[in-house]
Coordinates of C-alpha atoms in Angstrom, one line a residue:
M1 CA 8.6 124.3 181.4
L2 CA 7.1 127.1 182.3
P3 CA 6.5 127.4 186.2
Y4 CA 4.0 125.6 187.7
V5 CA 2.4 124.0 184.6
N6 CA 3.2 121.4 185.3
A7 CA 1.4 121.3 188.9
P8 CA -2.5 121.0 187.3
F9 CA -1.6 117.5 185.1
E10 CA 0.0 115.8 187.9
Y11 CA -3.1 116.9 190.1
A12 CA -5.5 115.0 187.5
A13 CA -3.4 112.3 186.4
G14 CA -3.7 111.5 189.7
A15 CA -7.9 111.6 189.5
I16 CA -7.7 109.2 186.8
G17 CA -4.8 107.3 186.2
A18 CA -2.9 108.5 183.8
S19 CA 0.1 109.9 183.6
A20 CA 1.1 113.8 183.6
D21 CA 2.7 113.5 180.2
E22 CA 0.0 111.6 178.4
L23 CA -2.5 114.7 179.4
K24 CA -0.5 117.0 178.4
L25 CA -0.1 115.5 174.9
I26 CA -4.0 116.0 174.7
A27 CA -3.5 119.6 175.9
T28 CA -1.8 120.2 173.0
F29 CA -4.1 118.5 170.9
L30 CA -7.0 120.5 172.0
L31 CA -5.2 123.7 172.6
S32 CA -4.2 123.5 168.9
Y33 CA -8.0 124.6 168.1
P34 CA -8.4 128.0 168.9
L35 CA -4.8 128.2 167.7
A36 CA -5.5 127.3 164.5
G37 CA -8.5 129.4 164.2
V38 CA -5.7 131.9 165.4
L39 CA -3.6 131.1 162.5
K40 CA -6.3 131.3 159.8
R41 CA -7.2 134.6 160.9
I42 CA -3.8 135.8 160.0
P43 CA -3.5 137.5 156.7
D44 CA -2.7 135.6 153.8
A45 CA -0.4 138.4 152.3
K46 CA 1.5 137.7 155.5
P47 CA 2.7 134.0 154.9
Y48 CA 6.0 135.2 157.2
Q49 CA 3.7 135.8 160.0
K50 CA 2.3 132.6 159.6
N51 CA 5.6 131.2 159.5
L52 CA 6.5 132.9 163.0
F53 CA 3.5 131.8 164.3
I54 CA 3.8 128.2 164.0
I55 CA 7.0 128.1 165.2
I56 CA 6.3 129.8 168.2
V57 CA 3.6 127.8 169.0
S58 CA 5.5 124.3 168.3
L59 CA 8.2 125.9 170.6
F60 CA 5.7 126.4 173.5
Y61 CA 4.7 122.9 172.9
L62 CA 8.2 122.1 173.3
V63 CA 9.7 123.6 176.6
G64 CA 6.9 125.3 177.9
L65 CA 4.8 122.0 178.2
F66 CA 7.1 119.4 178.2
D67 CA 10.5 121.0 178.5
L68 CA 12.1 119.1 175.7
W69 CA 15.3 120.9 175.0
D70 CA 16.9 117.8 173.6
G71 CA 13.6 116.9 171.6
I72 CA 14.7 120.8 169.8
R73 CA 18.3 119.8 169.0
T74 CA 17.1 116.5 167.9
L75 CA 14.6 117.7 165.1
L76 CA 17.0 120.9 164.6
I77 CA 19.8 117.8 164.2
S78 CA 17.6 116.2 161.1
S79 CA 16.0 119.4 160.0
V80 CA 19.9 121.0 159.8
G81 CA 21.5 118.3 158.0
A82 CA 18.2 117.1 155.5
Y83 CA 18.5 121.3 154.2
A84 CA 22.6 120.8 153.7
I85 CA 21.9 117.9 152.0
A86 CA 19.1 119.1 149.6
S87 CA 21.5 122.2 149.3
Y88 CA 25.0 120.9 148.6
I89 CA 25.0 117.8 147.1
E90 CA 23.4 116.8 144.1
G91 CA 22.6 114.0 141.6
P92 CA 21.1 110.6 142.1
F93 CA 22.7 109.7 145.8
M94 CA 21.3 112.6 147.1
P95 CA 18.0 111.3 149.1
W96 CA 19.7 108.3 149.5
I97 CA 22.2 110.1 151.4
G98 CA 19.5 112.3 153.3
F99 CA 17.6 109.4 154.1
L100 CA 20.5 107.2 155.4
F101 CA 21.3 110.0 157.5
L102 CA 17.4 110.7 158.6
M103 CA 17.0 107.1 159.6
G104 CA 20.4 106.5 161.2
H105 CA 19.6 109.6 163.4
M106 CA 16.0 108.6 164.2
S107 CA 17.3 105.0 165.2
V108 CA 19.7 105.9 167.9
N109 CA 16.7 107.8 169.4
H110 CA 14.5 104.6 169.4
V111 CA 16.9 102.8 171.0
Y112 CA 17.8 105.4 173.9
R113 CA 14.0 105.7 174.5
Q114 CA 13.4 101.2 174.4
F115 CA 16.4 101.4 177.0
I116 CA 15.5 104.0 179.2
N117 CA 12.1 102.1 178.9
A118 CA 9.4 104.5 179.8
P119 CA 6.2 104.5 178.2
D120 CA 4.2 107.5 180.1
R121 CA 6.7 109.7 179.4
V122 CA 6.5 111.5 176.2
D123 CA 9.5 111.8 174.3
I124 CA 10.7 113.5 171.1
T125 CA 10.7 110.0 169.0
G126 CA 7.2 110.7 168.0
A127 CA 7.4 113.9 167.1
Q128 CA 10.9 112.5 164.5
M129 CA 9.1 109.5 163.6
V130 CA 6.3 112.5 161.6
L131 CA 9.5 114.4 160.8
I132 CA 11.4 112.4 159.2
M133 CA 8.3 111.6 156.9
K134 CA 8.8 114.9 155.8
L135 CA 12.6 115.4 155.6
T136 CA 12.8 112.6 153.2
A137 CA 10.2 113.6 151.6
F138 CA 11.8 116.6 151.0
C139 CA 15.1 115.4 149.6
W140 CA 13.0 113.1 146.8
N141 CA 11.4 116.4 146.1
V142 CA 14.5 118.6 146.1
H143 CA 15.3 115.8 143.4
D144 CA 12.6 115.8 141.4
G145 CA 13.0 119.1 141.1
R146 CA 16.4 119.1 138.7
L147 CA 15.4 116.6 136.1
P148 CA 13.6 116.9 133.5
E149 CA 10.0 117.5 133.4
R150 CA 9.6 113.9 130.9
D151 CA 11.5 111.6 133.4
L152 CA 8.5 112.6 136.0
N153 CA 5.6 110.6 137.0
D154 CA 2.6 112.7 137.4
F155 CA 2.6 112.1 141.0
Q156 CA 6.6 113.5 141.2
R157 CA 6.1 116.0 138.7
E158 CA 3.5 117.9 141.2
R159 CA 5.3 118.1 144.0
A160 CA 9.1 118.9 142.4
I161 CA 10.7 121.8 144.2
H162 CA 12.4 123.9 141.8
L163 CA 14.1 126.2 144.3
L164 CA 14.6 125.6 147.7
P165 CA 12.2 127.5 150.2
S166 CA 13.6 130.2 152.6
I167 CA 14.4 129.2 156.4
L168 CA 11.7 130.9 157.5
D169 CA 9.4 128.5 155.4
Y170 CA 11.0 125.6 155.9
A171 CA 11.0 126.3 159.7
G172 CA 7.5 126.6 159.7
Y173 CA 6.8 123.2 157.7
V174 CA 9.0 121.6 160.3
L175 CA 7.8 123.3 163.0
F176 CA 4.0 122.9 161.5
F177 CA 2.4 122.5 165.2
P178 CA -1.3 121.1 164.7
S179 CA 1.3 118.0 163.7
L180 CA 4.1 118.1 165.0
F181 CA 4.0 114.9 167.3
A182 CA 1.6 113.2 166.0
G183 CA 1.7 113.5 162.5
P184 CA -0.6 113.3 159.7
A185 CA 2.6 114.1 157.8
F186 CA 2.9 116.2 154.5
D187 CA 4.8 117.5 151.3
Y188 CA 6.4 120.5 151.3
V189 CA 4.4 121.5 147.7
E190 CA 1.8 120.7 150.4
Y191 CA 2.4 123.6 152.9
R192 CA 3.9 126.1 150.2
R193 CA 0.2 125.6 148.5
W194 CA -1.6 126.4 152.0
I195 CA 0.6 129.3 153.0
E196 CA 0.3 130.8 149.6
T197 CA -3.8 129.8 149.8
T198 CA -2.9 128.9 146.1
M199 CA -4.5 125.6 147.4
F200 CA -8.0 126.9 147.0
E201 CA -7.9 127.7 144.4
M202 CA -11.0 126.6 141.8
P203 CA -10.1 124.6 138.8
V204 CA -10.9 126.6 135.4
G205 CA -14.9 126.4 134.3
T206 CA -16.3 125.6 137.9
D207 CA -18.8 127.1 138.4
P208 CA -18.8 129.9 141.0
S209 CA -22.2 129.0 143.2
K210 CA -20.0 126.1 144.3
Y211 CA -17.5 127.8 146.0
P212 CA -16.9 127.0 149.1
P213 CA -17.6 129.8 151.1
T214 CA -15.0 132.1 152.9
R215 CA -15.0 134.8 155.7
K216 CA -14.6 138.4 154.7
K217 CA -12.0 138.7 151.9
R218 CA -9.5 134.7 153.7
R219 CA -9.0 132.2 150.9
I220 CA -9.4 129.6 153.0
P221 CA -12.8 127.6 153.3
R222 CA -14.9 127.8 156.7
S223 CA -13.8 124.4 157.9
G224 CA -15.2 125.4 161.7
T225 CA -17.5 122.7 160.8
P226 CA -15.5 120.0 159.7
A227 CA -13.3 120.4 162.3
A228 CA -15.6 119.8 164.9
W229 CA -17.0 116.6 163.9
K230 CA -13.5 115.6 163.8
A231 CA -12.7 116.6 167.3
G232 CA -16.2 115.1 168.4
A233 CA -14.5 111.6 167.1
G234 CA -11.8 111.9 168.9
F235 CA -13.3 113.1 172.2
F236 CA -15.8 109.7 171.9
W237 CA -12.3 107.6 171.0
I238 CA -9.8 109.1 173.4
F239 CA -12.6 108.6 176.5
A240 CA -13.4 105.0 175.2
F241 CA -9.7 104.2 175.2
I242 CA -9.7 106.0 179.0
K243 CA -12.8 103.6 180.8
M244 CA -11.8 100.2 178.3
S245 CA -8.2 100.5 179.0
G246 CA -8.6 99.9 182.7
W247 CA -10.5 96.3 181.5
Y248 CA -8.3 94.9 178.9
N249 CA -5.0 95.9 179.0
N250 CA -1.0 93.9 179.8
E251 CA -1.6 93.0 183.4
L252 CA -4.8 91.1 182.1
V253 CA -3.4 88.9 179.2
L254 CA 0.0 88.1 181.5
G255 CA -1.8 87.8 184.5
D256 CA -3.5 84.5 186.0
T257 CA -6.8 85.2 186.1
Y258 CA -6.9 85.7 182.3
M259 CA -5.8 81.2 181.6
Q260 CA -9.4 80.7 183.6
Y261 CA -11.0 81.6 180.9
S262 CA -12.2 79.3 178.1
F263 CA -10.6 79.5 175.1
T264 CA -13.3 81.8 172.8
R265 CA -12.5 84.1 175.8
R266 CA -9.4 84.7 175.9
V267 CA -9.5 85.2 172.1
W268 CA -11.8 87.3 172.4
I269 CA -9.8 89.1 175.5
L270 CA -7.4 88.9 172.7
Y271 CA -9.2 91.1 170.6
M272 CA -10.4 93.4 172.6
L273 CA -7.1 94.5 174.0
G274 CA -6.3 94.9 170.0
F275 CA -8.8 96.8 169.9
T276 CA -8.7 99.1 172.9
A277 CA -4.8 100.0 171.6
R278 CA -6.3 101.1 168.7
L279 CA -9.1 103.2 169.9
K280 CA -5.8 105.6 171.4
Y281 CA -4.7 106.2 168.0
Y282 CA -8.0 106.6 166.5
G283 CA -8.7 109.4 169.0
V284 CA -5.1 111.0 168.7
W285 CA -5.3 110.6 165.0
A286 CA -8.9 112.6 165.1
L287 CA -7.6 115.0 167.4
T288 CA -4.5 116.1 164.8
E289 CA -6.7 115.6 161.9
G290 CA -9.5 118.6 163.2
S291 CA -7.1 120.9 164.1
C292 CA -5.8 120.3 160.3
I293 CA -9.0 121.2 158.8
L294 CA -9.2 123.8 161.2
S295 CA -6.0 125.8 159.9
G296 CA -6.8 124.8 156.2
I297 CA -4.0 122.5 155.7
G298 CA -7.0 119.7 155.5
F299 CA -8.5 121.2 151.6
K300 CA -8.7 118.8 148.6
G301 CA -11.3 121.2 146.7
I302 CA -14.3 120.2 145.5
D303 CA -16.3 116.9 145.2
T304 CA -17.3 116.5 141.6
K305 CA -20.1 114.4 142.1
T306 CA -21.7 115.5 145.6
G307 CA -20.5 120.0 145.5
K308 CA -19.1 119.5 148.6
V309 CA -15.6 120.6 149.7
R310 CA -13.8 117.7 150.4
W311 CA -11.2 117.9 153.6
N312 CA -9.9 114.6 154.0
R313 CA -6.4 115.6 152.3
L314 CA -4.8 114.3 155.9
Q315 CA -7.1 112.1 156.8
N316 CA -4.4 108.8 158.5
V317 CA -7.2 106.7 159.5
N318 CA -11.0 105.0 158.5
P319 CA -11.5 103.0 162.3
W320 CA -14.7 101.8 160.2
G321 CA -12.8 100.0 157.3
I322 CA -10.3 98.6 159.6
E323 CA -12.9 96.8 162.4
S324 CA -14.9 96.1 159.6
A325 CA -12.0 94.9 157.2
Q326 CA -12.7 90.9 155.6
N327 CA -9.2 90.6 154.2
T328 CA -5.6 91.6 155.2
R329 CA -5.8 94.7 152.1
A330 CA -8.9 96.0 153.4
Y331 CA -7.3 96.3 157.0
L332 CA -4.1 97.3 156.6
E333 CA -5.3 100.0 153.9
N334 CA -7.4 101.8 156.5
W335 CA -4.5 102.1 159.0
N336 CA -1.6 104.7 159.1
M337 CA -2.3 105.3 155.4
N338 CA -0.4 109.0 155.4
T339 CA 2.3 106.1 156.5
N340 CA 1.1 104.2 153.8
H341 CA 1.7 106.8 151.0
W342 CA 5.1 107.8 151.5
L343 CA 6.4 104.2 151.5
R344 CA 4.7 103.5 148.4
N345 CA 5.7 106.6 146.8
Y346 CA 9.8 107.5 148.2
M347 CA 10.0 103.6 149.2
Y348 CA 8.4 101.2 147.4
L349 CA 8.6 103.0 143.6
R350 CA 11.9 105.2 144.4
V351 CA 14.1 101.6 144.3
T352 CA 12.1 100.5 141.8
P353 CA 14.6 101.2 138.3
K354 CA 12.7 103.1 135.3
G355 CA 10.8 101.3 132.7
K356 CA 10.8 98.2 135.4
K357 CA 8.0 96.5 137.4
P358 CA 8.4 96.2 141.9
G359 CA 9.5 93.3 142.1
F360 CA 11.5 91.8 145.7
R361 CA 14.4 94.6 145.9
A362 CA 11.6 97.1 146.0
S363 CA 9.5 95.2 148.8
L364 CA 12.9 94.2 150.6
A365 CA 13.9 97.4 151.1
T366 CA 10.1 99.0 152.0
F367 CA 9.7 96.1 154.5
I368 CA 13.1 96.9 156.2
T369 CA 12.1 100.6 156.3
S370 CA 9.1 100.0 157.6
A371 CA 10.1 98.2 160.6
F372 CA 13.4 100.9 161.2
W373 CA 10.8 103.6 161.1
H374 CA 8.6 102.1 164.3
G375 CA 11.8 101.2 166.0
F376 CA 13.6 98.1 167.5
Y377 CA 11.2 96.3 169.6
P378 CA 10.7 92.5 169.1
G379 CA 7.2 92.9 169.2
Y380 CA 7.2 94.2 166.4
Y381 CA 8.5 92.3 164.3
L382 CA 7.3 89.3 165.5
T383 CA 4.2 90.9 164.0
F384 CA 5.7 92.3 160.3
V385 CA 6.7 89.2 159.1
L386 CA 3.6 87.0 160.8
A387 CA 1.1 90.1 158.8
S388 CA 3.2 89.3 155.9
F389 CA 2.4 85.7 155.8
L390 CA -1.6 86.3 156.3
Q391 CA -0.8 88.9 152.8
T392 CA -0.1 85.3 151.6
I393 CA -2.5 83.7 152.5
A394 CA -5.5 86.3 151.6
K395 CA -4.2 87.0 148.6
N396 CA -4.4 82.9 148.0
F397 CA -8.2 82.6 149.2
R398 CA -9.0 86.1 146.8
R399 CA -7.6 84.4 143.5
H400 CA -8.4 80.5 144.3
V401 CA -11.4 80.7 146.5
R402 CA -13.3 83.2 145.9
P403 CA -14.1 83.2 142.4
F404 CA -16.2 79.9 143.5
F405 CA -19.0 82.6 145.5
M406 CA -19.0 85.1 142.1
S407 CA -20.6 84.0 139.3
P408 CA -18.9 82.9 136.4
D409 CA -18.1 86.3 135.2
G410 CA -16.8 87.3 138.1
K411 CA -18.7 90.4 138.7
T412 CA -21.8 89.4 140.6
P413 CA -22.2 88.1 143.9
L414 CA -23.9 84.3 144.7
P415 CA -26.1 83.9 147.7
S416 CA -23.8 81.7 149.3
K417 CA -20.7 85.1 149.3
R418 CA -22.7 86.3 152.2
Y419 CA -21.4 82.8 154.1
Y420 CA -17.7 83.6 152.5
D421 CA -17.7 86.9 153.4
I422 CA -18.7 86.1 157.4
L423 CA -16.4 83.5 157.6
S424 CA -13.6 86.5 155.8
Y425 CA -14.6 88.5 158.6
F426 CA -14.0 86.7 161.5
A427 CA -10.9 84.5 159.7
T428 CA -9.0 88.6 159.3
Q429 CA -10.1 89.7 162.7
T430 CA -9.5 86.9 165.2
A431 CA -6.0 86.5 163.1
F432 CA -5.0 90.5 163.5
S433 CA -5.3 89.9 167.1
F434 CA -3.3 87.3 167.2
C435 CA -1.0 89.0 164.5
T436 CA -0.9 92.6 166.4
A437 CA -0.6 91.2 170.0
P438 CA 3.4 92.1 169.9
F439 CA 2.6 95.4 169.1
V440 CA 0.9 96.1 172.2
L441 CA 3.1 93.9 174.9
L442 CA 6.5 94.7 172.8
T443 CA 8.8 92.1 174.4
L444 CA 9.6 88.8 173.2
P445 CA 8.8 87.1 176.3
A446 CA 5.5 88.7 176.5
S447 CA 4.5 88.0 173.0
I448 CA 5.4 84.2 173.2
A449 CA 3.9 84.0 177.1
V450 CA 0.5 85.8 175.0
W451 CA 0.8 83.6 171.6
S452 CA 1.0 80.2 174.3
R453 CA -2.0 80.8 176.2
V454 CA -4.1 80.9 173.1
Y455 CA -2.3 78.0 171.4
F456 CA -0.8 79.7 168.6
Y457 CA -4.0 79.3 167.2
C458 CA -3.0 81.8 164.3
L459 CA 1.0 80.3 163.7
I460 CA -1.1 76.5 162.8
G461 CA -3.4 78.4 160.7
V462 CA -1.1 80.1 158.9
A463 CA 1.2 76.2 158.9
A464 CA -2.0 75.0 157.3
S465 CA -3.0 77.1 154.9
M466 CA 0.3 77.6 153.6
A467 CA 0.6 73.5 153.1
F468 CA -2.6 73.7 151.7
F469 CA -2.0 75.7 149.0
A470 CA 1.5 74.3 148.4
S471 CA -0.6 70.8 148.0
P472 CA -2.0 70.1 144.7
A473 CA -4.7 71.4 145.7
K474 CA -4.1 74.6 144.6
P475 CA -3.5 72.8 141.0
W476 CA -6.7 72.0 141.7
L477 CA -8.6 74.4 141.9
I478 CA -7.1 76.2 139.4
K479 CA -8.0 73.8 136.9
E480 CA -12.0 74.0 138.0
L481 CA -11.9 77.6 138.0
G482 CA -10.4 78.0 134.9
K483 CA -13.5 75.9 133.7
R484 CA -16.0 78.3 134.6
N485 CA -15.0 81.7 134.9
A486 CA -10.7 81.7 133.7
P487 CA -11.0 85.5 132.7
A488 CA -12.5 86.6 136.1
I489 CA -9.3 85.2 137.5
Q490 CA -6.7 86.3 135.3
R491 CA -8.5 90.2 135.7
T492 CA -8.0 89.4 139.6
A493 CA -4.8 88.5 139.2
S494 CA -3.8 91.1 137.3
H495 CA -4.8 93.7 139.7
E496 CA -3.4 92.3 142.5
S497 CA -0.1 92.3 140.8
L498 CA -0.1 96.5 140.8
N499 CA -0.5 96.9 144.4
H500 CA 2.0 98.1 146.4
P501 CA 3.0 96.6 150.3
M502 CA 0.8 98.2 152.8
M503 CA 2.9 99.4 155.8
G504 CA 5.4 97.7 153.7
L505 CA 4.1 94.0 154.2
P506 CA 5.5 92.1 151.0
N507 CA 2.3 91.5 149.6
D508 CA 3.2 87.4 148.9
P509 CA 6.9 86.5 149.9
G510 CA 7.1 83.5 148.3
Q511 CA 6.6 84.9 144.8
E512 CA 8.9 87.3 145.8
L513 CA 11.6 84.8 146.2
D514 CA 10.4 83.3 143.5
E515 CA 11.1 86.3 141.9
I516 CA 14.4 87.6 142.9
V517 CA 15.3 83.3 141.9
K518 CA 14.5 84.2 138.5
E519 CA 16.4 87.8 137.7
V520 CA 19.0 86.0 139.7
R521 CA 18.8 83.1 136.9
E522 CA 19.1 86.6 133.8
E523 CA 21.6 87.6 135.5
V524 CA 23.5 84.3 135.2
D525 CA 22.7 84.1 131.8
A526 CA 23.3 87.0 130.8
R527 CA 27.3 87.4 132.4
R528 CA 27.6 83.9 130.2
R529 CA 26.3 85.8 127.3
R530 CA 28.7 88.6 127.8
G531 CA 31.4 86.2 127.9
S532 CA 31.9 87.6 132.0
R533 CA 33.9 84.8 133.4
K534 CA 37.7 84.7 132.5
S535 CA 38.0 80.9 132.5
D536 CA 35.8 78.5 131.6
S537 CA 37.0 77.2 135.1
V538 CA 34.2 79.5 137.3
S539 CA 31.7 77.4 138.4
F540 CA 27.9 78.4 138.1
D541 CA 27.6 79.0 141.9
Q542 CA 30.5 81.3 141.8
D543 CA 28.8 83.1 139.2
I544 CA 25.2 82.4 141.8
K545 CA 26.9 84.6 144.5
A546 CA 27.9 86.7 142.2
A547 CA 24.4 88.0 141.1
V548 CA 22.2 87.4 144.7
Q549 CA 25.3 89.9 145.7
E550 CA 24.3 92.3 143.4
R551 CA 20.8 91.7 143.9
L552 CA 20.6 92.9 147.7
G553 CA 22.6 95.4 147.2
K554 CA 26.0 93.8 148.7
P555 CA 29.8 94.0 146.8
S556 CA 30.4 90.9 145.0
G557 CA 34.0 91.2 147.1
M558 CA 32.3 91.5 150.9
K559 CA 33.1 88.2 152.7
Y560 CA 30.3 87.0 155.3

């Protein structure tokens, strides 16, 4: 740490009640704006200078501000290990070896962070979580670059790495300072296109009058205004968080005063606890996205309808989409959007055999990845498991109840639809207030205590809804809908079957368990047809056990 650098932060921390590390973290986000402006002004023809500037700034953040020498070692182990694995290991298992190495390394740090239990202290795990997304994607992109193009889909073809980057380019990608501590993450190909400025080439046939304005000989468009708007939004969210965290915090919901309020007010406070926690992420992600926009890497081309430049390549959150969400999918798909993309493209679709639809194994692998990536606090797992049931319930209501509030063709809402939307909004927001409380509280005793103080209302609602759709009511709803708008129901079900899990949560745990049972039965039938049994005395139960073990990725000889 640089001499005397800590003194002003400790003084300010004492004045406003925050920790010195938290203030330094915000300072890095703000300092990244002028530094991103300098980065953009380094000549386009000298990308090595941009890489060196990025590396120097990140080292200043890590060591000069936070004294994170151990953090440098952590990032070095992950990045060197991933590069070595991508360089020297070939074949279909290379990305999985890289994934296991990176996730295992991060898990050790998660356990250590949980053990020391210092939430106000900035450590390297946040930066490592961002880096894990970048490096696991890097391994897959290198793997895709070694495959014939006919075996790749459009996404894989666009991001395939055919030639390993130089050490300098790779280090610049790993240590990109505007997104070092809190993201957003992005793929190496995007970094390479940015540093080579090919990202800013306009499609053939584009009207020159619609080209984004630039300064002097730079190819990176002017981005000061959209970056300033993001910075302003970030300041607003951070200020709101500082103000409201004094009113709504863990101490309030765990204290004796909380139980003196009425039930409805306790639910309201629980909602505000989650909202206040989200404000911090809204602010941080807005600030980091703004500095990425200022550097130019947030560029996403020109909107063909409006002719305006789009700067949302690295958008990570849509606050309005979350706070106005009327269903679980809208809530989750607007939260931590880059993590959703990473889970979908580098886990959910990767564990699915070519030519098959993603099923139980894909959902299970994605769920486990998302859970381990976040860490090992019990509160995370309470939230994930409950949210998966909320998704199932929401899907059932959308399939079997919502169509009654639409025209028979499923296109036009009826006048009564507004009441369904209002109820859906309140149900979604209050359910997620309950569901995400453990994510804020982290520990199991605190989570259960707060849930009990609002009488487990969400768990009761989940149990009642699951029982309702498991009863004869569901076939009756399907029958009634079939009389008026069966085509619309079929389109809805088909559309939902294409959705990938948000944040790794299974779309429908019940349906996916049915899928694995179906797969097991098909496997057993296939083995019987192949005559795989050694004798007629081998029981059906043994076939089932072997098939289940194979579907879950366990060797058939494994002992339990």
